Coordinates of N, CA and C in Angstrom, one line a residue:
X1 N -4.2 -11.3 -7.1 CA -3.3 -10.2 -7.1 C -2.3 -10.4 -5.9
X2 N -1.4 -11.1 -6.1 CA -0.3 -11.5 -5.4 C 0.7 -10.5 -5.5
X3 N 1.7 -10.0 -4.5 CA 2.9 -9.3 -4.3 C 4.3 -10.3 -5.0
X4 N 5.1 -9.7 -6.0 CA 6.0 -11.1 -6.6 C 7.3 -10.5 -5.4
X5 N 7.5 -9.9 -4.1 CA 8.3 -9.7 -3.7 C 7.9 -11.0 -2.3
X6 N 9.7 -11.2 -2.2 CA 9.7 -12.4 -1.3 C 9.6 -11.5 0.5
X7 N 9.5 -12.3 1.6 CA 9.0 -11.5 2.8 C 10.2 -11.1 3.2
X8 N 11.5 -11.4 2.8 CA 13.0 -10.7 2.9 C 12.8 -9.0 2.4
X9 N 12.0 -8.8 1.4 CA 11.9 -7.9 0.3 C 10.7 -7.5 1.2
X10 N 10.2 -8.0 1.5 CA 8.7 -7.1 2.6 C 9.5 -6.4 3.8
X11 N 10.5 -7.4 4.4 CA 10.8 -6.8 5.3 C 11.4 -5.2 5.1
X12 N 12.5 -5.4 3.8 CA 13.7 -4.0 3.9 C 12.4 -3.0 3.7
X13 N 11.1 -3.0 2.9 CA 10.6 -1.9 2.4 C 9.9 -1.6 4.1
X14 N 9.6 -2.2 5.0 CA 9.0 -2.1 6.3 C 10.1 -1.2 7.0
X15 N 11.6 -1.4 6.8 CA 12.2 -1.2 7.7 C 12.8 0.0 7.0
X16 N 12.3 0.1 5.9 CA 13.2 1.8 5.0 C 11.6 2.3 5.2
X17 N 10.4 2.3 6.3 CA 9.9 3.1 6.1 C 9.0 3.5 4.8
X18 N 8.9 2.7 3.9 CA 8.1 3.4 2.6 C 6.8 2.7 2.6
X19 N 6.3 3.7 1.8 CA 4.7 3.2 1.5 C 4.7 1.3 1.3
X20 N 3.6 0.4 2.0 CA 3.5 -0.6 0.8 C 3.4 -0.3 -0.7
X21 N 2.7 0.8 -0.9 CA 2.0 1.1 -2.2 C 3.2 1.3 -3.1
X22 N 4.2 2.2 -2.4 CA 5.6 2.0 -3.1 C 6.3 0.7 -3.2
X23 N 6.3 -0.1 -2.7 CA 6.6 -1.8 -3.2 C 6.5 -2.0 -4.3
X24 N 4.5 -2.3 -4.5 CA 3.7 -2.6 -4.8 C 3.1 -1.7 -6.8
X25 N 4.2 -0.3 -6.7 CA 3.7 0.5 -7.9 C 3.5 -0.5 -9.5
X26 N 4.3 -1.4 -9.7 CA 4.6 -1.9 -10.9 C 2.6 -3.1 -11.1
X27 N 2.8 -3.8 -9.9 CA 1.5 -4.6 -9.7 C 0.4 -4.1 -9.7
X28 N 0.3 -2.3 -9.3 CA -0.9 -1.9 -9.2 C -1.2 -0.8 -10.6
X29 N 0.3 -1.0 -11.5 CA 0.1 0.0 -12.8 C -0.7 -1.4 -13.3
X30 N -0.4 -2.4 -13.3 CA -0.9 -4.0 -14.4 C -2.3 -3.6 -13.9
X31 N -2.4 -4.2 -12.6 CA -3.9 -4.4 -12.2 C -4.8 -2.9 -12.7
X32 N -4.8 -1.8 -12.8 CA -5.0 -0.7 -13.1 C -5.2 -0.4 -14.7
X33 N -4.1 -1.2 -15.2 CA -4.6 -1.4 -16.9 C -5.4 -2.4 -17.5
X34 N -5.8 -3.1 -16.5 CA -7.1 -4.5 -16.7 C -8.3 -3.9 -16.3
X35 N -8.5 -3.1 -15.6 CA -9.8 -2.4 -15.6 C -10.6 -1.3 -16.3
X36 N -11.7 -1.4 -16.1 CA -12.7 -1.1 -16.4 C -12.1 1.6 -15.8
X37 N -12.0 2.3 -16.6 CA -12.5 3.3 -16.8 C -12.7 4.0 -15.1
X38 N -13.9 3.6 -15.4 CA -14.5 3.9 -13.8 C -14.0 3.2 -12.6
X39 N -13.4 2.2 -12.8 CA -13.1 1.3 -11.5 C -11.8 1.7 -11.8
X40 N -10.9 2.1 -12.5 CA -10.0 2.9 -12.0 C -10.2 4.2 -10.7
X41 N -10.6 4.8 -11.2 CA -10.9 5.8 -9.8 C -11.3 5.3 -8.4
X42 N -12.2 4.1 -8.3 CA -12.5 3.4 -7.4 C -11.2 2.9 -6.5
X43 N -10.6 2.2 -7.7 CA -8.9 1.5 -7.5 C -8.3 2.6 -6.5
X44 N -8.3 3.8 -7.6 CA -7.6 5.2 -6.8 C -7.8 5.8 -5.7
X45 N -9.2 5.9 -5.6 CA -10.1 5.9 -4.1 C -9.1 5.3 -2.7
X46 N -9.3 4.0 -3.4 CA -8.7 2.8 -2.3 C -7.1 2.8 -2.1
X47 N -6.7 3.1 -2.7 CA -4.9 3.7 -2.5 C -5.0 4.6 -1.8
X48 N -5.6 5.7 -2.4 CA -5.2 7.1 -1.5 C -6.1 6.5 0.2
X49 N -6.6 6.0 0.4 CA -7.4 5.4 1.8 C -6.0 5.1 2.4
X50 N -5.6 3.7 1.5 CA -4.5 3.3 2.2 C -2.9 4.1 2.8
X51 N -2.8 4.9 1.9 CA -2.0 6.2 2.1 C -2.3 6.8 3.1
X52 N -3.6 7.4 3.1 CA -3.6 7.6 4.7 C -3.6 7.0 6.0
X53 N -4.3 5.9 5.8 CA -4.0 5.0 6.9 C -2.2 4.9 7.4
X54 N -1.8 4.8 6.1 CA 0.0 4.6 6.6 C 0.4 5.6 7.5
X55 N -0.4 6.9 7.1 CA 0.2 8.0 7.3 C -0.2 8.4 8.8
X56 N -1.7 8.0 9.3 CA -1.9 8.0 10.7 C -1.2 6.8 11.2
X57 N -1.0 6.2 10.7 CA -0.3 4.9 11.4 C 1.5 5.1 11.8
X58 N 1.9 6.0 10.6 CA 3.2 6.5 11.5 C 3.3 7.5 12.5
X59 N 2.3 8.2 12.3 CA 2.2 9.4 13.5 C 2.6 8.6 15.2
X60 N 1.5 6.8 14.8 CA 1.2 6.8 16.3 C 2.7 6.4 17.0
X61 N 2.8 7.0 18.7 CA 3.4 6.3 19.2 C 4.3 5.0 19.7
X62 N 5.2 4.5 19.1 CA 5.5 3.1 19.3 C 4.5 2.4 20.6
X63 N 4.4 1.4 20.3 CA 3.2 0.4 21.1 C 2.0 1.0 21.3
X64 N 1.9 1.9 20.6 CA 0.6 2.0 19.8 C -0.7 3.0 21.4
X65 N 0.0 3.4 22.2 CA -0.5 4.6 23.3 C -1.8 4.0 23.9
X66 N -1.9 3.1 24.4 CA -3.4 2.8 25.0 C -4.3 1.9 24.2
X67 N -3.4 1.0 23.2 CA -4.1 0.0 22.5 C -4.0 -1.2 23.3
X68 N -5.3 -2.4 23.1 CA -5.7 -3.2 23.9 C -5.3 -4.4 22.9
X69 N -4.8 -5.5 22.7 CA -5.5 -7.1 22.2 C -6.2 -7.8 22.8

């Protein structure tokens, strides 16, 4: 499950702010119609996860407020 968008095309969606998952909608309707019923919801589980994650992740303060590497 590869992204058919080039890292030019990664970049604008980074920089207009939008979901990956908005990139990503056409790849994850395919991948979504190859499965299995039940592992759809699973699939859906794991989106809405990453949705949130985005969504705490823009809250945080640029450089990230007390984060260590």
């Amino acid at each position: 499950f590869m992204p058919s968008g080039t890292g030019v095309e990664s970049q604008a969606v980074l920089d207009q702010e939008k979901s990956v998952l908005d990139f990503l909608t056409s790849e994850i309707s395919t991948f979504k119609g190859r499965v299995a019923p039940g592992d759809r919801a699973r699939v859906d589980a794991h989106l809405e996860g990453v949705r949130q994650l985005e969504r705490r992740l823009a809250t945080m303060p640029p450089g990230g407020a007390g984060a260590v590497c």
